[in-house]
Coordinates of C-alpha atoms in Angstrom, one line a residue:
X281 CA -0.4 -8.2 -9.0
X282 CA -2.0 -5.1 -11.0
X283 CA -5.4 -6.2 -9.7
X284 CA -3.8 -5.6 -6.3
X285 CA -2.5 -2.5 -7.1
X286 CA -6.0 -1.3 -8.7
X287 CA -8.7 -2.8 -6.2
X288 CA -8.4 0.3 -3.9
X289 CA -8.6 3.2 -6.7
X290 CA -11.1 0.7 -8.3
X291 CA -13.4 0.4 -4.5
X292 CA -13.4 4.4 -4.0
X293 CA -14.5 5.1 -7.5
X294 CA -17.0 2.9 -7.4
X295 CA -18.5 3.8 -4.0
X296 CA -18.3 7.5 -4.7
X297 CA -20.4 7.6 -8.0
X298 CA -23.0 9.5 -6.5
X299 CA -25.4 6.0 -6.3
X300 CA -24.1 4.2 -4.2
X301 CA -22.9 7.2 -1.9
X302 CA -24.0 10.3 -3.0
X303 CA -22.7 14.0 -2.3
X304 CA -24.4 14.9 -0.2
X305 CA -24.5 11.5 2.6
X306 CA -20.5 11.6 1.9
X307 CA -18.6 13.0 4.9
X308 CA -17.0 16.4 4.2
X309 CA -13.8 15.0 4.2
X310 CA -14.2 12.3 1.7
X311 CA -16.3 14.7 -1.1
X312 CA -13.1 15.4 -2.6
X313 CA -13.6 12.2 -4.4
X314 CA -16.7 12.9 -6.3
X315 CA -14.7 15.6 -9.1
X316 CA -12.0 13.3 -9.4
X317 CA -14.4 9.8 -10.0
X318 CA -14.7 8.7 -13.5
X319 CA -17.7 6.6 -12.6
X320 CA -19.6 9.8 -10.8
X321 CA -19.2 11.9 -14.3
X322 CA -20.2 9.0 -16.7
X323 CA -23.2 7.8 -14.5
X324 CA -24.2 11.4 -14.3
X325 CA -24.3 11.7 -18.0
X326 CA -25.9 8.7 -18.7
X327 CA -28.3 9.2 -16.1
X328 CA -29.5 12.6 -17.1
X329 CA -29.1 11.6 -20.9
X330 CA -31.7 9.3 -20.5
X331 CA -33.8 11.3 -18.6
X332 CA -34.0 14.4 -21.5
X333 CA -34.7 11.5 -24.2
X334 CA -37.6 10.7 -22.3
X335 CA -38.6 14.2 -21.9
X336 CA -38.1 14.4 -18.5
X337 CA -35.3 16.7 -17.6
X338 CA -36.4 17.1 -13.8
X339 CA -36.7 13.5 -13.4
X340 CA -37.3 12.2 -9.6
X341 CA -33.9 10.5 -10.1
X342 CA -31.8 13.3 -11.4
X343 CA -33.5 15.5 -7.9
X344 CA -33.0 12.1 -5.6
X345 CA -29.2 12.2 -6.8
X346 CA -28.8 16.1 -7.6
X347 CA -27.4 15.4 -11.1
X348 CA -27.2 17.9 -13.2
X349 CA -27.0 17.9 -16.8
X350 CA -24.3 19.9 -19.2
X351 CA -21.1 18.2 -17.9
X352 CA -20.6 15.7 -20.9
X353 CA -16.9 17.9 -21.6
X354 CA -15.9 17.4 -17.6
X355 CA -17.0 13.8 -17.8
X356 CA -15.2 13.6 -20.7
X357 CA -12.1 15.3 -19.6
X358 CA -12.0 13.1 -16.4
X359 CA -11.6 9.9 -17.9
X360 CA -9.4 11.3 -20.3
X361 CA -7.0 12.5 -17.6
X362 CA -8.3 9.3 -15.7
X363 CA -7.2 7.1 -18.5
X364 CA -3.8 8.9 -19.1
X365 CA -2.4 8.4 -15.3
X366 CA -3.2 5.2 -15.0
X367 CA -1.9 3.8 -17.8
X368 CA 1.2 6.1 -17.2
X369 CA 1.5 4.5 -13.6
X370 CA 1.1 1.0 -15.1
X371 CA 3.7 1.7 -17.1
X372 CA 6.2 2.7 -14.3
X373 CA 5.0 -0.4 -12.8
X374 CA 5.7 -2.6 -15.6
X375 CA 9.3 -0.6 -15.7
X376 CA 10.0 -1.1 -11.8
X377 CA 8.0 -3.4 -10.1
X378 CA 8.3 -6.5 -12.7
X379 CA 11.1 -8.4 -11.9
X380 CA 12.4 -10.1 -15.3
X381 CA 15.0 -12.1 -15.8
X382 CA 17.2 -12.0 -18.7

């Protein structure tokens, strides 16, 4: 049942990570997604992470994508926060959704 509950959150995180959809091909209505996705900020850091160990900060990729680098503490923040709400709502599931008997 809390697969159920998570496919959704789990489905727009995933398509707005700035891949699969980016920023820009997103329709103006939906880009409110991208500063709220876990999976955008990690996938940005990794990304342009990768592409300063190689020694390529301007990296076709990083341009293709328009990732920038220097958000490690957002991307950090964000799944922090992320983390935190989710767990919190799982909880209030647990409390009123799960029907035990005693």
């Amino acid at each position: 049942e809390a697969l159920m509950f998570a496919t959704p959150f789990l489905v727009l995180f995933m398509l707005f990570n700035g891949v699969v959809i980016s920023r820009e091909s997103a329709p103006i209505y939906l880009r409110w997604l991208f500063p709220i996705s876990p999976t955008y900020w990690t996938l940005q850091t990794i990304i342009t992470r990768i592409a300063e160990e190689e020694g390529q900060p301007d990296h076709f990729i990083l341009t293709m994508y328009n990732f920038e680098s220097g958000h490690e503490f957002h991307a950090l923040w964000i799944v922090v926060v992320m983390n935190i709400v989710f767990r919190s709502l799982q909880v209030l599931a647990l409390r009123y959704c799960n029907k035990i008997q005693k």
